Coordinates of C-alpha atoms and ligand atoms in Angstrom, one line a residue:
M1 CA 211.7 304.7 76.8
L2 CA 212.6 303.6 73.7
K3 CA 216.1 304.0 74.0
L4 CA 216.7 301.9 76.9
I5 CA 215.3 299.0 75.4
K6 CA 218.5 298.1 74.0
Y7 CA 219.8 296.9 77.5
I8 CA 217.3 294.5 77.7
K9 CA 218.7 291.0 77.1
L10 CA 217.9 288.2 74.7
R11 CA 216.5 286.0 78.3
E12 CA 214.2 288.6 78.9
W13 CA 212.9 288.8 75.4
L14 CA 212.3 285.6 75.8
L15 CA 210.7 285.5 79.0
F16 CA 208.4 288.0 77.9
L17 CA 207.3 285.9 74.8
L18 CA 206.9 283.1 77.4
S19 CA 204.7 285.8 79.5
L20 CA 202.7 286.6 76.3
V21 CA 201.5 282.8 75.9
F22 CA 200.3 282.6 79.3
I23 CA 198.4 286.1 78.5
F24 CA 196.9 284.6 75.8
A25 CA 195.8 281.5 77.8
Q26 CA 194.0 284.0 80.7
V27 CA 192.2 285.9 77.6
F28 CA 190.9 283.1 76.0
L29 CA 189.9 281.7 79.6
D30 CA 188.2 284.4 80.8
L31 CA 186.3 284.8 77.8
K32 CA 185.2 281.5 78.0
L33 CA 182.9 281.9 81.6
P34 CA 180.5 283.8 80.0
D35 CA 179.9 281.3 77.3
Y36 CA 179.3 278.6 79.9
M37 CA 177.0 281.4 81.7
S38 CA 175.0 280.7 78.9
N39 CA 174.4 277.7 78.5
I40 CA 173.6 277.8 82.1
T41 CA 171.1 280.3 81.4
R42 CA 169.3 278.7 78.5
L43 CA 169.9 275.1 80.9
V44 CA 167.8 276.8 83.7
K45 CA 165.0 278.3 81.4
T46 CA 164.5 275.6 79.2
A47 CA 162.1 273.1 80.3
G48 CA 163.0 269.2 81.0
S49 CA 167.0 270.2 80.7
D50 CA 168.9 267.9 83.4
A51 CA 170.4 269.2 86.5
G52 CA 173.7 267.6 85.8
D53 CA 174.1 269.7 82.9
V54 CA 174.4 272.8 84.6
W55 CA 176.6 271.5 87.7
R56 CA 179.1 270.5 84.3
A57 CA 178.9 273.9 82.8
G58 CA 179.4 275.0 86.3
G59 CA 182.4 272.8 86.7
M60 CA 183.8 274.3 83.1
M61 CA 183.6 277.6 84.7
L62 CA 185.3 277.0 88.2
L63 CA 188.4 275.3 86.0
C64 CA 188.6 278.3 83.8
S65 CA 188.6 280.3 86.7
L66 CA 191.4 278.5 88.2
G67 CA 193.2 278.4 84.6
S68 CA 193.0 282.0 84.4
L69 CA 194.2 282.4 88.0
A70 CA 197.0 280.1 87.6
S71 CA 198.2 282.0 83.8
S72 CA 197.8 285.5 85.0
V73 CA 199.9 284.3 88.6
M74 CA 202.8 282.6 85.8
V75 CA 202.5 286.4 84.1
C76 CA 202.8 288.2 87.1
F77 CA 206.1 286.5 87.8
L78 CA 207.5 286.4 84.5
A79 CA 207.0 290.2 84.6
S80 CA 208.4 290.9 88.2
K81 CA 211.9 288.9 86.9
V82 CA 212.2 290.9 83.2
A83 CA 211.7 294.1 85.3
A84 CA 214.1 293.2 88.1
G85 CA 216.6 292.0 85.9
F86 CA 216.4 295.2 83.6
S87 CA 216.6 297.7 86.1
R88 CA 219.7 295.7 87.8
R89 CA 221.3 295.8 84.3
L90 CA 219.9 299.5 84.1
R91 CA 221.7 300.7 87.5
A92 CA 224.8 298.6 86.3
V93 CA 225.1 300.5 83.2
I94 CA 224.4 304.1 84.8
F95 CA 226.9 303.3 87.5
E96 CA 229.5 302.8 85.0
K97 CA 228.4 306.0 83.1
V98 CA 229.0 307.9 86.2
E99 CA 232.1 306.2 87.0
S100 CA 233.3 307.6 83.6
F101 CA 232.6 311.2 84.2
T102 CA 234.9 314.3 85.2
L103 CA 234.0 316.6 87.6
E104 CA 232.6 318.7 84.8
E105 CA 229.7 315.9 84.1
I106 CA 228.9 314.8 88.2
N107 CA 228.1 319.1 88.5
A108 CA 226.3 319.3 85.7
F109 CA 223.9 316.5 86.5
S110 CA 224.7 317.1 91.1
T111 CA 225.2 314.5 92.7
A112 CA 221.5 314.2 94.5
S113 CA 220.2 314.1 90.9
L114 CA 222.7 311.0 90.2
I115 CA 221.2 309.5 93.0
T116 CA 217.8 309.9 92.4
R117 CA 218.4 308.6 88.9
S118 CA 219.9 305.6 89.7
T119 CA 217.4 304.5 91.9
N120 CA 213.9 306.2 92.3
D121 CA 214.1 306.6 88.4
V122 CA 215.2 303.1 87.9
N123 CA 212.5 301.8 89.9
Q124 CA 209.6 304.2 88.7
V125 CA 210.9 302.4 85.2
Q126 CA 210.7 298.6 86.9
M127 CA 206.7 299.6 88.3
L128 CA 205.6 300.3 84.5
I129 CA 207.4 297.6 83.4
I130 CA 205.9 295.6 85.6
M131 CA 202.1 297.1 84.8
A132 CA 203.1 297.0 81.3
M133 CA 203.7 293.5 80.4
Q134 CA 200.7 292.4 81.8
V135 CA 198.3 294.5 80.6
V136 CA 199.6 296.5 77.1
V137 CA 199.0 292.8 75.4
K138 CA 196.1 291.7 77.5
A139 CA 193.9 294.8 77.4
P140 CA 193.7 295.5 73.6
V141 CA 193.3 291.1 72.8
M142 CA 191.0 291.2 75.2
A143 CA 188.7 294.2 74.6
V144 CA 189.2 293.3 70.6
W145 CA 188.1 289.8 71.1
A146 CA 185.2 290.6 73.6
I147 CA 183.8 292.9 71.3
M148 CA 184.2 290.5 68.4
K149 CA 182.0 288.5 70.2
I150 CA 179.8 291.5 71.4
A151 CA 179.4 292.2 67.6
G152 CA 177.1 289.3 66.4
K153 CA 174.5 290.4 69.2
A154 CA 171.8 293.2 68.6
W155 CA 173.6 296.5 68.0
Q156 CA 172.2 298.6 70.2
W157 CA 174.2 297.1 73.4
S158 CA 177.2 297.4 71.0
L159 CA 176.9 301.0 70.9
A160 CA 176.2 301.7 74.5
T161 CA 179.1 300.2 75.2
G162 CA 181.1 302.4 72.3
I163 CA 179.6 305.4 74.3
A164 CA 181.3 304.2 77.8
V165 CA 184.2 304.1 76.0
A166 CA 184.4 306.8 74.6
V167 CA 183.6 308.6 77.4
L168 CA 186.2 307.0 79.7
T169 CA 188.8 307.9 77.0
V170 CA 187.6 312.0 77.0
L171 CA 188.1 311.6 81.1
L172 CA 191.9 309.9 80.7
L173 CA 192.8 312.5 78.5
V174 CA 191.0 315.1 80.6
V175 CA 193.2 313.6 83.3
L176 CA 196.5 313.5 81.4
K177 CA 196.0 316.8 80.5
F178 CA 196.0 318.3 83.8
T179 CA 198.4 316.0 85.5
F180 CA 201.4 315.2 83.1
S181 CA 203.3 318.3 83.7
R182 CA 203.4 317.7 87.6
F183 CA 204.7 314.7 86.8
K184 CA 208.4 315.4 85.5
K185 CA 208.0 318.3 88.4
I186 CA 207.8 315.4 90.7
Q187 CA 210.9 313.6 89.6
W188 CA 212.9 317.2 89.8
L189 CA 211.4 317.9 93.3
Q190 CA 212.9 314.3 94.4
D191 CA 216.0 315.8 93.2
A192 CA 216.2 318.8 95.3
L193 CA 214.4 316.6 98.8
N194 CA 217.5 314.8 98.0
H195 CA 220.3 317.5 97.8
A196 CA 218.6 318.9 100.9
A197 CA 219.1 315.7 102.8
R198 CA 222.5 314.9 102.0
E199 CA 223.2 318.5 102.5
N200 CA 222.2 318.0 106.0
L201 CA 223.8 314.8 106.8
N202 CA 227.0 315.8 105.6
G203 CA 227.1 318.9 107.5
I204 CA 225.6 317.5 110.3
R205 CA 228.3 319.1 112.7
V206 CA 228.4 322.5 111.5
V207 CA 224.5 322.4 111.7
R208 CA 224.5 321.6 115.3
A209 CA 227.3 324.1 116.4
H210 CA 225.7 326.9 114.7
N211 CA 222.0 325.7 116.5
A212 CA 220.9 325.8 112.4
E213 CA 218.3 322.9 112.8
D214 CA 215.7 325.6 112.4
Y215 CA 217.1 326.4 109.7
Q216 CA 218.1 323.5 107.7
E217 CA 214.7 322.0 109.0
K218 CA 212.7 324.9 106.9
K219 CA 214.9 324.0 103.6
F220 CA 214.0 320.4 103.8
E221 CA 210.6 321.5 104.8
K222 CA 210.5 323.8 101.7
A223 CA 211.4 321.0 99.2
N224 CA 208.9 317.6 101.0
T225 CA 206.5 320.8 101.3
D226 CA 206.7 321.1 97.4
L227 CA 206.6 317.3 96.8
L228 CA 204.2 316.4 99.0
E229 CA 202.1 319.6 96.9
N230 CA 202.4 318.1 93.7
S231 CA 201.7 314.4 95.0
L232 CA 198.7 315.3 96.3
Y233 CA 197.5 317.1 93.3
V234 CA 198.2 314.8 91.0
N235 CA 196.3 312.1 93.0
R236 CA 193.7 314.4 93.9
V237 CA 193.2 314.5 89.9
T238 CA 193.7 310.7 89.5
T239 CA 191.3 309.3 92.4
L240 CA 188.8 311.4 90.4
M241 CA 189.0 308.9 87.5
S242 CA 187.5 306.3 90.1
P243 CA 184.2 307.5 90.7
F244 CA 184.0 308.4 87.3
M245 CA 184.6 305.1 85.8
S246 CA 182.0 303.3 88.4
L247 CA 179.6 305.8 87.3
T248 CA 180.2 304.8 84.0
M249 CA 180.4 300.8 84.6
N250 CA 177.1 301.2 86.1
C251 CA 175.4 303.3 83.8
L252 CA 176.6 300.9 80.9
S253 CA 175.3 297.7 83.2
M254 CA 172.1 300.0 83.4
S255 CA 171.3 300.2 79.7
I256 CA 172.5 296.7 79.1
Y257 CA 169.5 295.7 81.0
W258 CA 167.4 298.3 79.5
I259 CA 168.0 297.5 76.1
G260 CA 167.5 293.9 77.1
A261 CA 164.4 294.6 78.2
V262 CA 163.1 296.4 75.7
L263 CA 164.1 293.9 73.3
I264 CA 162.5 291.3 75.6
N265 CA 159.1 293.0 75.4
S266 CA 159.4 294.0 71.6
V267 CA 158.9 290.2 70.9
A268 CA 155.0 289.4 70.7
S269 CA 154.0 287.1 73.6
G270 CA 152.1 283.8 73.2
T271 CA 153.6 281.5 71.2
A272 CA 156.3 279.1 71.9
A273 CA 158.5 280.6 69.4
A274 CA 158.4 283.8 71.2
V275 CA 159.2 282.2 74.8
E276 CA 162.3 280.2 72.9
L277 CA 163.1 284.3 71.6
R278 CA 162.6 285.6 74.7
V279 CA 165.1 283.0 76.2
G280 CA 167.5 283.9 74.0
I281 CA 167.6 287.0 74.2
F282 CA 167.9 286.9 78.1
A283 CA 170.7 284.6 77.5
D284 CA 172.5 286.7 75.2
M285 CA 171.9 290.3 77.6
I286 CA 173.5 287.7 80.1
V287 CA 176.6 287.0 77.9
L288 CA 177.0 290.6 76.9
M289 CA 177.1 291.9 80.5
S290 CA 180.1 289.6 81.1
Y291 CA 181.9 290.6 77.7
A292 CA 180.9 294.3 78.2
M293 CA 182.7 294.4 81.9
Q294 CA 185.8 292.8 80.4
V295 CA 186.3 295.7 77.6
I296 CA 185.5 298.3 80.8
A297 CA 188.2 296.0 82.6
A298 CA 190.4 296.0 79.3
F299 CA 190.0 299.4 79.5
I300 CA 190.7 300.7 82.9
M301 CA 193.7 298.6 82.9
I302 CA 195.2 300.4 80.1
I303 CA 193.9 303.6 81.8
I304 CA 196.4 302.4 84.9
V305 CA 199.0 302.3 83.0
I306 CA 198.5 304.9 81.4
M307 CA 198.5 307.0 85.0
I308 CA 202.1 305.7 86.1
A309 CA 203.6 305.8 82.3
P310 CA 204.1 309.6 82.5
R311 CA 206.1 309.8 85.8
A312 CA 208.2 306.6 84.5
L313 CA 208.4 308.2 80.7
V314 CA 210.1 311.3 82.6
A315 CA 212.3 309.3 84.5
A316 CA 213.2 306.8 81.9
G317 CA 214.0 310.1 79.9
R318 CA 216.1 311.3 82.7
I319 CA 218.1 307.9 83.0
N320 CA 218.8 307.9 79.3
E321 CA 220.0 311.5 79.4
V322 CA 222.8 310.5 81.9
L323 CA 223.5 307.4 79.5
E324 CA 223.5 309.6 76.8
T325 CA 226.4 312.0 78.2
E326 CA 229.9 311.8 76.8
P327 CA 232.1 312.8 79.0
K328 CA 234.5 315.5 78.2
V329 CA 237.3 314.0 78.8
T330 CA 237.9 311.2 76.1
D331 CA 240.4 308.4 76.4
G332 CA 243.3 308.7 73.7
T333 CA 244.7 306.0 72.0
R334 CA 248.6 305.9 73.1
D335 CA 250.6 303.2 75.8
G336 CA 252.0 304.4 78.5
N337 CA 255.7 303.2 76.8
T338 CA 256.9 306.6 75.3
G339 CA 261.0 305.4 76.3
L340 CA 260.5 308.8 79.1
R341 CA 259.3 308.2 82.5
G342 CA 258.4 311.0 85.2
E343 CA 258.4 314.0 83.1
V344 CA 255.6 316.7 83.6
E345 CA 255.9 319.7 81.1
F346 CA 253.6 322.5 80.9
R347 CA 253.1 324.5 78.0
N348 CA 251.6 327.8 78.3
V349 CA 248.6 326.3 79.9
S350 CA 245.5 328.7 80.2
F351 CA 242.4 327.2 81.7
T352 CA 239.1 328.2 82.4
Y353 CA 236.4 326.3 84.3
P354 CA 233.7 324.8 82.5
G355 CA 230.7 327.6 82.8
G356 CA 233.3 329.3 85.0
S357 CA 233.8 333.4 83.8
G358 CA 237.7 334.4 84.0
A359 CA 240.5 332.0 83.3
V360 CA 241.9 330.6 86.4
L361 CA 245.1 330.1 85.3
E362 CA 246.9 332.0 82.8
N363 CA 250.0 330.6 80.7
I364 CA 251.3 328.8 82.7
S365 CA 255.1 326.7 82.0
F366 CA 257.9 324.9 83.4
T367 CA 259.1 321.4 83.1
A368 CA 259.8 318.6 86.1
H369 CA 262.5 316.5 84.6
R370 CA 262.4 312.6 86.9
G371 CA 262.7 312.5 90.2
E372 CA 262.8 316.4 91.0
T373 CA 260.5 318.1 93.3
V374 CA 258.5 321.2 91.7
A375 CA 256.5 322.7 94.4
F376 CA 253.5 325.6 93.8
I377 CA 252.7 328.0 96.2
G378 CA 250.6 330.7 96.3
S379 CA 247.4 332.3 98.5
T380 CA 244.0 330.6 98.6
G381 CA 242.5 330.5 94.9
S382 CA 245.5 331.2 93.2
G383 CA 245.0 327.9 91.4
K384 CA 247.0 325.8 93.0
T385 CA 244.6 323.2 92.9
S386 CA 243.4 324.0 89.1
L387 CA 246.6 323.4 87.9
V388 CA 248.0 320.1 89.3
N389 CA 243.9 318.2 88.5
L390 CA 245.4 319.0 85.0
V391 CA 248.0 316.6 85.2
P392 CA 245.4 313.3 85.6
R393 CA 243.0 315.3 83.2
F394 CA 240.4 315.8 85.5
Y395 CA 239.7 318.9 83.6
D396 CA 241.3 319.7 80.3
V397 CA 243.3 322.5 79.5
T398 CA 241.4 325.4 78.0
E399 CA 244.9 326.8 75.9
G400 CA 248.3 325.0 75.3
E401 CA 249.8 321.3 76.6
V402 CA 250.4 319.4 79.2
L403 CA 252.7 317.1 78.7
V404 CA 253.9 313.6 80.5
D405 CA 256.6 312.1 79.6
G406 CA 256.9 314.0 76.3
V407 CA 253.4 313.3 75.3
N408 CA 249.9 315.6 76.0
V409 CA 248.1 314.0 78.1
K410 CA 245.1 313.4 75.9
E411 CA 246.8 311.1 74.0
Y412 CA 247.2 308.4 76.0
V413 CA 244.6 305.9 76.8
L414 CA 243.4 307.0 80.1
E415 CA 244.4 304.2 82.4
E416 CA 247.8 304.3 81.1
L417 CA 247.9 307.9 82.1
Y418 CA 246.8 307.1 85.3
K419 CA 249.1 304.0 86.1
K420 CA 251.7 307.1 85.7
I421 CA 250.3 309.0 88.3
S422 CA 249.5 308.9 92.0
Y423 CA 247.5 311.8 93.0
V424 CA 246.4 312.7 96.5
P425 CA 243.7 315.1 96.9
Q426 CA 243.4 318.1 99.2
T427 CA 241.0 316.7 101.3
S428 CA 241.8 313.0 102.0
V429 CA 238.9 310.7 100.3
M430 CA 238.3 307.2 102.8
F431 CA 236.2 304.3 102.0
S432 CA 234.5 302.0 103.8
G433 CA 236.7 299.1 104.7
T434 CA 239.7 298.6 106.6
V435 CA 243.1 300.4 106.8
K436 CA 244.6 298.2 104.2
S437 CA 242.0 298.1 101.6
N438 CA 242.2 301.6 101.8
V439 CA 246.0 301.8 101.5
L440 CA 246.3 299.0 98.6
F441 CA 243.1 300.6 97.3
G442 CA 242.2 299.5 93.5
S443 CA 243.9 296.3 92.0
H444 CA 247.2 297.8 90.9
A445 CA 248.5 298.1 94.2
R446 CA 250.7 294.7 95.9
E447 CA 250.4 293.7 99.2
E448 CA 253.9 294.0 99.9
R449 CA 254.1 297.5 99.2
L450 CA 251.8 298.3 102.5
E451 CA 254.2 298.2 105.3
K452 CA 256.3 300.3 103.2
A453 CA 253.6 302.9 102.2
L454 CA 252.5 303.0 105.8
G455 CA 256.2 303.2 106.8
I456 CA 256.7 306.6 104.8
S457 CA 253.3 308.5 105.4
M458 CA 254.6 308.0 109.3
S459 CA 251.2 305.8 109.2
E460 CA 252.9 303.0 111.2
E461 CA 253.1 304.9 113.8
F462 CA 249.4 304.7 114.4
V463 CA 248.4 302.1 112.7
D464 CA 250.9 300.5 115.1
E465 CA 248.8 301.0 117.8
L466 CA 245.3 300.1 116.3
E467 CA 243.8 297.1 117.7
D468 CA 244.2 295.1 114.4
R469 CA 246.5 297.0 112.9
E470 CA 246.2 297.5 108.9
N471 CA 243.2 295.1 109.3
S472 CA 240.8 298.0 111.4
E473 CA 237.6 299.0 110.4
M474 CA 237.2 302.0 108.4
A475 CA 234.1 304.2 108.4
Q476 CA 232.7 305.3 105.4
R477 CA 234.4 308.9 105.0
G478 CA 236.9 307.5 107.6
T479 CA 235.2 309.1 110.3
N480 CA 236.9 307.0 113.1
F481 CA 239.9 308.8 112.0
S482 CA 241.9 312.1 112.6
G483 CA 242.2 314.5 109.4
G484 CA 245.7 314.4 110.0
Q485 CA 246.0 310.2 110.2
K486 CA 243.5 310.1 106.8
Q487 CA 245.9 312.4 105.0
R488 CA 248.8 310.0 106.0
L489 CA 246.8 307.3 105.2
S490 CA 245.9 309.0 101.5
I491 CA 249.9 309.1 101.1
A492 CA 249.9 305.8 101.8
R493 CA 248.1 305.1 99.8
A494 CA 249.5 307.2 96.9
L495 CA 252.6 305.3 97.6
S496 CA 251.5 302.0 97.6
R497 CA 251.8 302.4 93.7
E498 CA 254.6 302.6 91.5
A499 CA 254.1 305.4 89.8
E500 CA 256.6 307.6 87.8
I501 CA 254.8 310.5 89.1
L502 CA 253.7 312.0 92.9
I503 CA 250.9 315.0 93.0
F504 CA 250.5 316.1 96.4
D505 CA 247.4 318.5 97.0
D506 CA 248.5 320.5 100.4
T507 CA 248.9 317.3 101.4
F508 CA 250.7 318.3 104.6
S509 CA 248.7 321.2 105.8
A510 CA 246.9 319.0 108.6
L511 CA 250.1 317.1 110.0
D512 CA 251.9 318.7 112.7
F513 CA 255.9 320.1 111.8
K514 CA 257.7 317.3 113.2
T515 CA 255.6 314.9 111.3
D516 CA 255.7 316.8 108.2
R517 CA 259.5 317.6 108.0
E518 CA 259.7 313.7 109.0
L519 CA 257.7 312.9 106.1
R520 CA 259.4 315.2 104.1
D521 CA 262.6 313.4 104.5
A522 CA 261.6 310.0 104.7
L523 CA 259.7 310.6 101.2
N524 CA 262.9 312.2 99.9
R525 CA 264.7 309.0 100.9
E526 CA 262.8 306.7 99.3
T527 CA 261.3 308.0 96.3
E528 CA 264.3 309.5 94.5
G529 CA 263.1 308.3 91.0
M530 CA 260.0 309.5 91.2
T531 CA 258.8 313.2 90.3
K532 CA 256.9 315.4 93.0
L533 CA 254.3 318.0 92.2
I534 CA 253.9 319.5 95.7
V535 CA 250.9 322.0 96.5
A536 CA 252.1 323.6 100.0
Q537 CA 250.6 326.8 102.0
R538 CA 254.2 326.5 104.3
I539 CA 257.2 327.4 103.7
G540 CA 259.0 325.2 105.4
T541 CA 257.3 322.2 103.2
I542 CA 258.9 323.4 100.1
M543 CA 262.1 325.3 100.7
S544 CA 264.2 322.3 99.8
A545 CA 262.3 321.7 95.9
D546 CA 264.1 321.4 92.9
R547 CA 261.6 324.2 91.8
I548 CA 259.2 326.6 93.0
I549 CA 256.5 328.3 91.3
V550 CA 254.5 331.0 92.6
L551 CA 251.0 331.3 92.1
D552 CA 249.3 334.8 92.1
E553 CA 245.5 334.5 91.2
G554 CA 246.5 332.2 88.1
R555 CA 249.3 333.8 86.6
Q556 CA 252.8 332.3 87.5
V557 CA 254.7 335.0 89.0
G558 CA 258.0 333.7 90.0
T559 CA 259.6 330.9 89.2
G560 CA 263.2 329.2 91.0
T561 CA 264.4 327.6 94.4
H562 CA 263.9 329.1 97.2
G563 CA 266.6 331.1 97.3
E564 CA 266.6 332.9 94.1
L565 CA 263.1 333.4 94.9
L566 CA 263.6 335.2 97.6
K567 CA 265.8 337.7 95.8
S568 CA 263.7 337.6 92.6
C569 CA 260.1 337.1 93.4
E570 CA 258.3 339.6 95.6
V571 CA 255.2 337.5 96.3
Y572 CA 257.1 334.8 97.4
R573 CA 259.0 337.0 99.4
Q574 CA 255.7 338.1 101.3
I575 CA 254.9 334.8 102.0
A576 CA 258.4 333.7 103.2
L577 CA 258.4 336.7 105.6
S578 CA 254.7 336.4 107.2
Q579 CA 255.6 332.5 108.2
L580 CA 259.7 333.0 108.9
S581 CA 261.9 335.0 110.9
E582 CA 264.3 337.5 109.4
E583 CA 266.9 334.8 110.9
E584 CA 265.6 331.9 109.4
L585 CA 265.0 333.1 105.9
A586 CA 268.7 334.3 105.9
L587 CA 269.8 331.0 106.4
Ligands
M5T601 C1 241.4 328.7 91.9 C2 237.7 328.5 91.3 C3 237.8 329.0 92.6 C4 239.1 329.9 92.5 C5 239.5 329.3 91.3 C6 238.1 323.8 92.6 C7 237.5 324.5 91.4 C8 238.2 326.2 91.9 N1 237.2 327.3 91.2 C9 236.2 326.5 90.1 O1 235.1 327.8 89.7 N2 235.9 325.4 90.1 C10 236.3 324.6 90.9 O2 235.7 323.2 90.6 O3 239.2 328.4 90.9 O4 241.0 327.6 92.9 P1 242.0 326.6 93.6 O5 242.7 325.9 92.6 O6 240.8 325.4 94.3 O7 242.8 327.5 94.3 P2 244.0 327.2 95.0 O8 244.0 325.3 95.1 O9 244.9 327.9 95.2 O10 243.5 327.6 96.6 P3 243.7 326.6 98.3 O11 242.8 327.2 99.2 O12 243.5 325.4 98.4 O13 245.1 327.0 98.8 O14 238.8 331.3 92.3 O15 236.7 330.1 92.5
MG602 MG1 243.3 323.9 96.4

């Protein structure tokens, strides 16, 4: 929690200070009430006093109460304002941080947990701030002020109040002991619940098709019941507090009256002075009763804050974890001007996934010069995606070097590196918006490139048929487009940028053969100056590449043109034979 304090801005500190003024006003007014009450008691008990005085004292009491009410509304208003502003900033900071994460950090936290952390956890902290601002200053001030006022009266009363406070403290400690660890668990269970819900929604079609609703429900049920049980436990224990608190309060009032009665009785009766003394004790008792109740009220306020604090502290800790995680992939210092353009080189690159057991890539070396097409082929799981992911630094190499334009990718300012590269992932990613906003994604792309990009990527044919052409709506994740259409749009997105290097990770697989061929022709015509790294499953897609790299279980088992590889690389020959007939290969 303390570490998050730095995200509170000056404006909020000022509002907080302002709220202190109202808090002091409120405490002052609340504690003024018993004084008037004691006045009234004296007035009523004293013979010959004026009814007008009683009214006046009563009127002042009313004013004090109204003043106190107004102050507490103000404090509440200010607290909400501060807390809301703070949590808005916190969410923005988390979002920004998560954007800087690589897949490694995101996987380490899990998407579900990152979502709970930036929503539910922030809410917990926000709630604590609202409560704390109203109580943390007020309660102790109130308690100390009231105790000071009590102190002048008979010691027996102070002792009774003291005992009540002690009992409540012990009670609080016991409850905290039983609940603290559970609060932590509850936040983690929120993650689990979120995870189960997300997974189910993402895979809803598969769930339906496999009649797996029951199976999924059971999984969800488990997460849900776990959460229920823990919440119930915590709530049961904390509600136990409430009857004990009432009991303590009632015992306290009883003892105050009892002590009062004993004190009054102990005064020898008969004289006028004795009557005076008795009235005095009685008035003191009434006042003391109010003060004692204020002390207890202050204490209960603290208890409530302490009750919600553990959960909020756990939440704050979890938020802090995100904010303190430094992405493994860090910015370099070089800008993009290196004198070369569109050159990619791998020098003895080996790569193991963080936390993974074995090397996924071993000793890969090749160079792609400007304008060349280098293709990667190999069976599933041979490491093709992992290989191309190293160029835009989605992960960093374990050994060796990846160079872009003659400079190690780690040396570039990340933004400069990303400017050079256009990347089309294996599964196309669409964002809610329009076709246009998806193709001209981000700020780098310029509008006039839209038509060209749609043209080259063969998207024009279906975009033309849409009612609003490029302004047609795109649903989240592009669910209103076909797989092949999405693939073509993501190719268009890559082409809309003036990048030096184009990376296509198996981007042509959802296209029919005819479109695949036309698209490749258009690509070759229109992207002459760009270097292309193409991952493909089909020999047809890469036959004309300048260089083909054959991967087998992460090893580079062949490098060369189609013709060369057919002669020299057995793995390549096998792949080729499985897809094309002998005659086609002979061509
Ligand atoms: C190569 C492992 C995977 C496989 C190997 C993406 C990813 C992969 N792997 C991880 O451990 N973690 C990851 O995040 O790496 O995988 P690939 O590079 O994705 O293979 P591919 O692109 O050649 O396969 P495909 O199916 O796309 O043609 O052992 O377990
Ligand atoms: Mg792949």
